[in-house]
Amino acid sequence: DARVTQTPRHKVTEMGQEVTMRCQPILGHNTVFWYRQTMMQGLELLAYFRNRAPLDDSGMPKDRFSAEMPDATLATLKIQPSEPRDSAVYFCASGSGTGNTGELFFGEGSRLTVL
Amino acid sequence: QKEVEQDPGPLSVPEGAIVSLNCTYSNSAFQYFMWYRQYSRKGPELLMYTYSSGNKEDGRFTAQVDKSSKYISLFIRDSQPSDSATYLCAMRRSGAGSYQLTFGKGTKLSVIP
């Protein structure tokens, strides 16, 4: 059963601490997305990779957020230093990058609370 | 104005009711329209997909797209308690590499037995 795997599922940390979230996309998928979901803003695109190359990270606060794909099986999203306003659910999604639907498969999310 | 507008609800209906969920959008470049369903504390899952204008039916679900009005709808017939979830509309442009989805905020639906 192919699925996107995200860790950690829950993270509580204090302001100023570094947070790293990890994602294992579905094997064979070549597009990977990081979204942030809050009640106020809904799902916001943070970063987008295709074949491991970053294509769009315009939605990401550059001073504290960074996203990488060290290899095809791992995507990371790092926040340093974290702030209370970063509290949200962070979703990773992957897609095959082919076909008309461009369907994205989402992980179950990493719920971040910054105190 | 956000590119995609969706009433967040919440929407509460009795079991068996017909549900209508809607989104409006402003970017005329959007060509692919989708509805994702998100259960509590889970990730969104694709429910319906439509290309350009028209209707698409899948069981109790019907998706409609009116590009002239920049308006899309999802209808659920004979709603069931298991349909209780948040429904997010999503859309994207055409063209290779245009797989970024822009989402509405989602409408939270509760179907009461």
PDB file of C-alpha atoms in Angstrom:
ATOM      1  CA  ASP A   1       0.000   0.000   0.000  1.00  0.00           C
ATOM      2  CA  ALA A   2       1.926   3.017  -1.294  1.00  0.00           C
ATOM      3  CA  ARG A   3       1.643   6.088   0.864  1.00  0.00           C
ATOM      4  CA  VAL A   4       3.471   9.278   1.777  1.00  0.00           C
ATOM      5  CA  THR A   5       5.099   8.959   5.183  1.00  0.00           C
ATOM      6  CA  GLN A   6       5.725  11.980   7.396  1.00  0.00           C
ATOM      7  CA  THR A   7       7.603  12.253  10.667  1.00  0.00           C
ATOM      8  CA  PRO A   8       7.107  13.376  13.333  1.00  0.00           C
ATOM      9  CA  ARG A   9       3.308  13.238  13.523  1.00  0.00           C
ATOM     10  CA  HIS A  10       3.311  15.633  16.449  1.00  0.00           C
ATOM     11  CA  LYS A  11       5.910  18.068  17.695  1.00  0.00           C
ATOM     12  CA  VAL A  12       5.756  20.498  20.605  1.00  0.00           C
ATOM     13  CA  THR A  13       8.698  22.802  20.945  1.00  0.00           C
ATOM     14  CA  GLU A  14       9.680  26.123  22.416  1.00  0.00           C
ATOM     15  CA  MET A  15      10.168  29.320  20.508  1.00  0.00           C
ATOM     16  CA  GLY A  16      13.657  29.598  19.084  1.00  0.00           C
ATOM     17  CA  GLN A  17      14.224  25.871  18.712  1.00  0.00           C
ATOM     18  CA  GLU A  18      15.026  24.188  15.418  1.00  0.00           C
ATOM     19  CA  VAL A  19      12.359  21.924  13.946  1.00  0.00           C
ATOM     20  CA  THR A  20      12.941  19.388  11.185  1.00  0.00           C
ATOM     21  CA  MET A  21      10.109  17.571   9.464  1.00  0.00           C
ATOM     22  CA  ARG A  22      10.723  14.648   7.151  1.00  0.00           C
ATOM     23  CA  CYS A  23       8.795  13.137   4.301  1.00  0.00           C
ATOM     24  CA  GLN A  24       9.167   9.941   2.329  1.00  0.00           C
ATOM     25  CA  PRO A  25       7.287  10.356  -0.961  1.00  0.00           C
ATOM     26  CA  ILE A  26       5.672   7.466  -2.788  1.00  0.00           C
ATOM     27  CA  LEU A  27       8.296   5.451  -4.647  1.00  0.00           C
ATOM     28  CA  GLY A  28       8.505   6.593  -8.260  1.00  0.00           C
ATOM     29  CA  HIS A  29       6.859   9.964  -7.698  1.00  0.00           C
ATOM     30  CA  ASN A  30       8.987  12.826  -8.973  1.00  0.00           C
ATOM     31  CA  THR A  31       7.083  15.824  -7.638  1.00  0.00           C
ATOM     32  CA  VAL A  32       7.050  16.689  -3.950  1.00  0.00           C
ATOM     33  CA  PHE A  33       5.184  19.518  -2.263  1.00  0.00           C
ATOM     34  CA  TRP A  34       5.191  21.003   1.216  1.00  0.00           C
ATOM     35  CA  TYR A  35       1.941  22.629   2.342  1.00  0.00           C
ATOM     36  CA  ARG A  36       1.040  24.320   5.611  1.00  0.00           C
ATOM     37  CA  GLN A  37      -2.537  24.203   6.880  1.00  0.00           C
ATOM     38  CA  THR A  38      -4.078  26.595   9.393  1.00  0.00           C
ATOM     39  CA  MET A  39      -7.667  27.462  10.206  1.00  0.00           C
ATOM     40  CA  MET A  40      -7.131  31.036   9.084  1.00  0.00           C
ATOM     41  CA  GLN A  41      -5.259  30.485   5.821  1.00  0.00           C
ATOM     42  CA  GLY A  42      -6.178  26.950   4.805  1.00  0.00           C
ATOM     43  CA  LEU A  43      -3.607  25.018   2.757  1.00  0.00           C
ATOM     44  CA  GLU A  44      -0.697  27.183   1.641  1.00  0.00           C
ATOM     45  CA  LEU A  45       2.048  25.985  -0.676  1.00  0.00           C
ATOM     46  CA  LEU A  46       5.485  26.390   0.864  1.00  0.00           C
ATOM     47  CA  ALA A  47       7.772  24.570  -1.578  1.00  0.00           C
ATOM     48  CA  TYR A  48       7.650  22.408  -4.681  1.00  0.00           C
ATOM     49  CA  PHE A  49      10.276  19.995  -6.000  1.00  0.00           C
ATOM     50  CA  ARG A  50      10.430  18.219  -9.318  1.00  0.00           C
ATOM     51  CA  ASN A  51      13.062  15.534  -9.803  1.00  0.00           C
ATOM     52  CA  ARG A  52      14.574  16.753  -6.516  1.00  0.00           C
ATOM     53  CA  ALA A  53      15.152  20.262  -7.872  1.00  0.00           C
ATOM     54  CA  PRO A  54      13.375  23.115  -6.113  1.00  0.00           C
ATOM     55  CA  LEU A  55      10.992  24.783  -8.553  1.00  0.00           C
ATOM     56  CA  ASP A  56       9.050  27.128  -6.336  1.00  0.00           C
ATOM     57  CA  ASP A  57       9.596  28.151  -2.748  1.00  0.00           C
ATOM     58  CA  SER A  58       8.038  31.591  -3.010  1.00  0.00           C
ATOM     59  CA  GLY A  59       5.498  30.740  -0.310  1.00  0.00           C
ATOM     60  CA  MET A  60       8.155  30.015   2.251  1.00  0.00           C
ATOM     61  CA  PRO A  61       9.607  32.586   4.688  1.00  0.00           C
ATOM     62  CA  LYS A  62      13.206  32.438   3.522  1.00  0.00           C
ATOM     63  CA  ASP A  63      14.776  33.787   6.667  1.00  0.00           C
ATOM     64  CA  ARG A  64      13.728  30.850   8.814  1.00  0.00           C
ATOM     65  CA  PHE A  65      12.444  28.070   6.564  1.00  0.00           C
ATOM     66  CA  SER A  66      14.423  25.799   4.295  1.00  0.00           C
ATOM     67  CA  ALA A  67      13.394  22.789   2.221  1.00  0.00           C
ATOM     68  CA  GLU A  68      15.623  20.173   0.634  1.00  0.00           C
ATOM     69  CA  MET A  69      15.517  16.805  -1.074  1.00  0.00           C
ATOM     70  CA  PRO A  70      18.794  15.057  -0.254  1.00  0.00           C
ATOM     71  CA  ASP A  71      17.652  12.069  -2.287  1.00  0.00           C
ATOM     72  CA  ALA A  72      14.574  10.765  -4.066  1.00  0.00           C
ATOM     73  CA  THR A  73      13.262   9.057  -0.935  1.00  0.00           C
ATOM     74  CA  LEU A  74      13.563  11.960   1.480  1.00  0.00           C
ATOM     75  CA  ALA A  75      12.315  15.538   1.619  1.00  0.00           C
ATOM     76  CA  THR A  76      12.953  17.768   4.609  1.00  0.00           C
ATOM     77  CA  LEU A  77      11.455  21.012   5.862  1.00  0.00           C
ATOM     78  CA  LYS A  78      13.415  22.868   8.493  1.00  0.00           C
ATOM     79  CA  ILE A  79      12.408  25.843  10.618  1.00  0.00           C
ATOM     80  CA  GLN A  80      15.149  27.697  12.465  1.00  0.00           C
ATOM     81  CA  PRO A  81      14.388  29.496  14.701  1.00  0.00           C
ATOM     82  CA  SER A  82      10.767  28.477  15.239  1.00  0.00           C
ATOM     83  CA  GLU A  83       8.134  31.002  16.304  1.00  0.00           C
ATOM     84  CA  PRO A  84       4.623  30.570  17.770  1.00  0.00           C
ATOM     85  CA  ARG A  85       3.100  31.733  14.458  1.00  0.00           C
ATOM     86  CA  ASP A  86       4.629  28.638  12.824  1.00  0.00           C
ATOM     87  CA  SER A  87       2.165  26.450  14.732  1.00  0.00           C
ATOM     88  CA  ALA A  88       0.225  24.578  12.055  1.00  0.00           C
ATOM     89  CA  VAL A  89      -0.120  21.210  10.370  1.00  0.00           C
ATOM     90  CA  TYR A  90       2.535  20.678   7.731  1.00  0.00           C
ATOM     91  CA  PHE A  91       1.684  18.330   4.895  1.00  0.00           C
ATOM     92  CA  CYS A  92       3.946  16.687   2.396  1.00  0.00           C
ATOM     93  CA  ALA A  93       2.415  15.508  -0.866  1.00  0.00           C
ATOM     94  CA  SER A  94       3.852  13.674  -3.838  1.00  0.00           C
ATOM     95  CA  GLY A  95       2.719  13.136  -7.397  1.00  0.00           C
ATOM     96  CA  SER A  96       3.844  11.240 -10.449  1.00  0.00           C
ATOM     97  CA  GLY A  97       4.120  14.416 -12.517  1.00  0.00           C
ATOM     98  CA  THR A  98       2.352  12.706 -15.398  1.00  0.00           C
ATOM     99  CA  GLY A  99      -1.188  12.339 -16.592  1.00  0.00           C
ATOM    100  CA  ASN A 100      -3.903  14.931 -16.683  1.00  0.00           C
ATOM    101  CA  THR A 101      -5.101  14.947 -13.126  1.00  0.00           C
ATOM    102  CA  GLY A 102      -1.781  15.724 -11.522  1.00  0.00           C
ATOM    103  CA  GLU A 103      -3.259  14.050  -8.459  1.00  0.00           C
ATOM    104  CA  LEU A 104      -1.350  14.677  -5.275  1.00  0.00           C
ATOM    105  CA  PHE A 105      -1.085  12.077  -2.525  1.00  0.00           C
ATOM    106  CA  PHE A 106      -0.833  13.596   0.921  1.00  0.00           C
ATOM    107  CA  GLY A 107       0.785  12.290   4.046  1.00  0.00           C
ATOM    108  CA  GLU A 108      -1.025  12.473   7.359  1.00  0.00           C
ATOM    109  CA  GLY A 109       0.778  15.645   8.333  1.00  0.00           C
ATOM    110  CA  SER A 110       3.106  16.860  11.055  1.00  0.00           C
ATOM    111  CA  ARG A 111       1.258  18.851  13.697  1.00  0.00           C
ATOM    112  CA  LEU A 112       3.612  21.503  15.066  1.00  0.00           C
ATOM    113  CA  THR A 113       3.017  23.528  18.209  1.00  0.00           C
ATOM    114  CA  VAL A 114       5.529  26.238  19.072  1.00  0.00           C
ATOM    115  CA  LEU A 115       5.152  27.583  22.604  1.00  0.00           C
TER     116      LEU A 115
ATOM    117  CA  GLN B   1      -8.840  38.723  -3.032  1.00  0.00           C
ATOM    118  CA  LYS B   2      -7.551  35.165  -2.832  1.00  0.00           C
ATOM    119  CA  GLU B   3      -7.348  33.196  -6.072  1.00  0.00           C
ATOM    120  CA  VAL B   4      -9.813  30.616  -4.759  1.00  0.00           C
ATOM    121  CA  GLU B   5     -12.686  31.437  -2.422  1.00  0.00           C
ATOM    122  CA  GLN B   6     -14.620  28.806  -0.495  1.00  0.00           C
ATOM    123  CA  ASP B   7     -17.146  29.238   2.292  1.00  0.00           C
ATOM    124  CA  PRO B   8     -15.682  27.474   5.328  1.00  0.00           C
ATOM    125  CA  GLY B   9     -19.089  26.641   6.794  1.00  0.00           C
ATOM    126  CA  PRO B  10     -19.584  24.687   8.952  1.00  0.00           C
ATOM    127  CA  LEU B  11     -22.433  23.005   7.142  1.00  0.00           C
ATOM    128  CA  SER B  12     -24.698  20.587   9.009  1.00  0.00           C
ATOM    129  CA  VAL B  13     -27.306  18.482   7.208  1.00  0.00           C
ATOM    130  CA  PRO B  14     -29.516  15.490   8.073  1.00  0.00           C
ATOM    131  CA  GLU B  15     -28.680  12.096   6.665  1.00  0.00           C
ATOM    132  CA  GLY B  16     -30.117  11.652   3.172  1.00  0.00           C
ATOM    133  CA  ALA B  17     -29.992  15.347   2.275  1.00  0.00           C
ATOM    134  CA  ILE B  18     -28.482  16.717  -0.914  1.00  0.00           C
ATOM    135  CA  VAL B  19     -25.373  18.745  -0.207  1.00  0.00           C
ATOM    136  CA  SER B  20     -24.046  21.527  -2.403  1.00  0.00           C
ATOM    137  CA  LEU B  21     -20.499  22.793  -1.954  1.00  0.00           C
ATOM    138  CA  ASN B  22     -19.059  25.630  -4.023  1.00  0.00           C
ATOM    139  CA  CYS B  23     -15.936  27.561  -4.887  1.00  0.00           C
ATOM    140  CA  THR B  24     -15.251  30.633  -6.953  1.00  0.00           C
ATOM    141  CA  TYR B  25     -11.924  31.541  -8.482  1.00  0.00           C
ATOM    142  CA  SER B  26     -10.334  34.490 -10.185  1.00  0.00           C
ATOM    143  CA  ASN B  27      -7.513  33.015 -12.304  1.00  0.00           C
ATOM    144  CA  SER B  28      -8.834  32.228 -15.777  1.00  0.00           C
ATOM    145  CA  ALA B  29      -5.732  30.095 -16.437  1.00  0.00           C
ATOM    146  CA  PHE B  30      -7.054  27.329 -14.203  1.00  0.00           C
ATOM    147  CA  GLN B  31      -8.042  24.346 -16.342  1.00  0.00           C
ATOM    148  CA  TYR B  32      -8.116  21.388 -13.959  1.00  0.00           C
ATOM    149  CA  PHE B  33     -10.530  21.335 -11.072  1.00  0.00           C
ATOM    150  CA  MET B  34     -10.579  18.916  -8.195  1.00  0.00           C
ATOM    151  CA  TRP B  35     -12.318  18.189  -4.959  1.00  0.00           C
ATOM    152  CA  TYR B  36     -10.349  16.727  -2.097  1.00  0.00           C
ATOM    153  CA  ARG B  37     -11.904  15.242   1.026  1.00  0.00           C
ATOM    154  CA  GLN B  38     -10.121  15.531   4.347  1.00  0.00           C
ATOM    155  CA  TYR B  39     -11.173  13.567   7.391  1.00  0.00           C
ATOM    156  CA  SER B  40     -10.254  14.871  10.817  1.00  0.00           C
ATOM    157  CA  ARG B  41      -6.513  14.642  11.529  1.00  0.00           C
ATOM    158  CA  LYS B  42      -5.814  13.095   8.131  1.00  0.00           C
ATOM    159  CA  GLY B  43      -4.353  14.344   4.877  1.00  0.00           C
ATOM    160  CA  PRO B  44      -6.582  15.371   1.952  1.00  0.00           C
ATOM    161  CA  GLU B  45      -7.553  12.679  -0.579  1.00  0.00           C
ATOM    162  CA  LEU B  46      -8.686  13.243  -4.149  1.00  0.00           C
ATOM    163  CA  LEU B  47     -12.430  12.752  -4.521  1.00  0.00           C
ATOM    164  CA  MET B  48     -13.316  14.135  -7.945  1.00  0.00           C
ATOM    165  CA  TYR B  49     -11.466  15.607 -10.888  1.00  0.00           C
ATOM    166  CA  THR B  50     -12.810  17.608 -13.846  1.00  0.00           C
ATOM    167  CA  TYR B  51     -11.084  19.136 -16.813  1.00  0.00           C
ATOM    168  CA  SER B  52     -12.391  22.470 -18.109  1.00  0.00           C
ATOM    169  CA  SER B  53     -16.145  23.033 -18.073  1.00  0.00           C
ATOM    170  CA  GLY B  54     -18.827  20.416 -17.665  1.00  0.00           C
ATOM    171  CA  ASN B  55     -20.171  17.821 -15.296  1.00  0.00           C
ATOM    172  CA  LYS B  56     -18.752  14.609 -13.953  1.00  0.00           C
ATOM    173  CA  GLU B  57     -20.627  12.030 -11.926  1.00  0.00           C
ATOM    174  CA  ASP B  58     -19.239   9.296  -9.697  1.00  0.00           C
ATOM    175  CA  GLY B  59     -21.783   7.439  -7.639  1.00  0.00           C
ATOM    176  CA  ARG B  60     -23.438   9.875  -5.234  1.00  0.00           C
ATOM    177  CA  PHE B  61     -21.021  12.673  -6.169  1.00  0.00           C
ATOM    178  CA  THR B  62     -21.341  15.143  -9.033  1.00  0.00           C
ATOM    179  CA  ALA B  63     -18.781  17.808  -9.868  1.00  0.00           C
ATOM    180  CA  GLN B  64     -19.700  20.790 -12.021  1.00  0.00           C
ATOM    181  CA  VAL B  65     -17.472  23.440 -13.531  1.00  0.00           C
ATOM    182  CA  ASP B  66     -18.716  26.692 -15.071  1.00  0.00           C
ATOM    183  CA  LYS B  67     -15.645  28.445 -16.428  1.00  0.00           C
ATOM    184  CA  SER B  68     -17.643  31.386 -17.762  1.00  0.00           C
ATOM    185  CA  SER B  69     -18.684  32.196 -14.203  1.00  0.00           C
ATOM    186  CA  LYS B  70     -15.475  30.908 -12.609  1.00  0.00           C
ATOM    187  CA  TYR B  71     -17.592  28.749 -10.346  1.00  0.00           C
ATOM    188  CA  ILE B  72     -17.304  25.097  -9.398  1.00  0.00           C
ATOM    189  CA  SER B  73     -19.627  22.894  -7.387  1.00  0.00           C
ATOM    190  CA  LEU B  74     -19.721  19.503  -5.730  1.00  0.00           C
ATOM    191  CA  PHE B  75     -23.064  17.842  -5.098  1.00  0.00           C
ATOM    192  CA  ILE B  76     -23.521  14.920  -2.736  1.00  0.00           C
ATOM    193  CA  ARG B  77     -26.763  12.963  -3.046  1.00  0.00           C
ATOM    194  CA  ASP B  78     -28.208  10.829  -0.261  1.00  0.00           C
ATOM    195  CA  SER B  79     -25.566  12.120   2.144  1.00  0.00           C
ATOM    196  CA  GLN B  80     -24.273   9.706   4.756  1.00  0.00           C
ATOM    197  CA  PRO B  81     -22.650  10.234   8.166  1.00  0.00           C
ATOM    198  CA  SER B  82     -19.462   8.855   6.611  1.00  0.00           C
ATOM    199  CA  ASP B  83     -19.439  11.905   4.313  1.00  0.00           C
ATOM    200  CA  SER B  84     -18.717  14.096   7.343  1.00  0.00           C
ATOM    201  CA  ALA B  85     -15.383  15.708   6.517  1.00  0.00           C
ATOM    202  CA  THR B  86     -13.841  18.887   5.206  1.00  0.00           C
ATOM    203  CA  TYR B  87     -14.133  19.306   1.437  1.00  0.00           C
ATOM    204  CA  LEU B  88     -11.461  21.335  -0.315  1.00  0.00           C
ATOM    205  CA  CYS B  89     -11.667  22.539  -3.859  1.00  0.00           C
ATOM    206  CA  ALA B  90      -8.385  22.682  -5.728  1.00  0.00           C
ATOM    207  CA  MET B  91      -7.364  23.817  -9.164  1.00  0.00           C
ATOM    208  CA  ARG B  92      -4.336  24.154 -11.386  1.00  0.00           C
ATOM    209  CA  ARG B  93      -3.212  25.496 -14.730  1.00  0.00           C
ATOM    210  CA  SER B  94      -2.602  23.320 -17.749  1.00  0.00           C
ATOM    211  CA  GLY B  95       0.822  22.535 -19.143  1.00  0.00           C
ATOM    212  CA  ALA B  96       3.640  20.240 -18.278  1.00  0.00           C
ATOM    213  CA  GLY B  97       5.114  21.021 -14.933  1.00  0.00           C
ATOM    214  CA  SER B  98       2.054  22.919 -13.728  1.00  0.00           C
ATOM    215  CA  TYR B  99       1.200  20.489 -10.976  1.00  0.00           C
ATOM    216  CA  GLN B 100       0.951  23.057  -8.220  1.00  0.00           C
ATOM    217  CA  LEU B 101      -2.530  23.038  -6.787  1.00  0.00           C
ATOM    218  CA  THR B 102      -4.213  26.109  -5.364  1.00  0.00           C
ATOM    219  CA  PHE B 103      -6.700  25.151  -2.677  1.00  0.00           C
ATOM    220  CA  GLY B 104      -9.781  26.731  -1.211  1.00  0.00           C
ATOM    221  CA  LYS B 105      -9.907  26.920   2.582  1.00  0.00           C
ATOM    222  CA  GLY B 106     -12.307  23.991   2.763  1.00  0.00           C
ATOM    223  CA  THR B 107     -15.921  23.560   3.885  1.00  0.00           C
ATOM    224  CA  LYS B 108     -16.521  21.466   6.976  1.00  0.00           C
ATOM    225  CA  LEU B 109     -19.534  19.203   6.489  1.00  0.00           C
ATOM    226  CA  SER B 110     -21.372  17.262   9.178  1.00  0.00           C
ATOM    227  CA  VAL B 111     -24.063  14.750   8.218  1.00  0.00           C
ATOM    228  CA  ILE B 112     -26.304  14.042  11.192  1.00  0.00           C
ATOM    229  CA  PRO B 113     -27.835  10.521  11.486  1.00  0.00           C
TER     230      PRO B 113
END
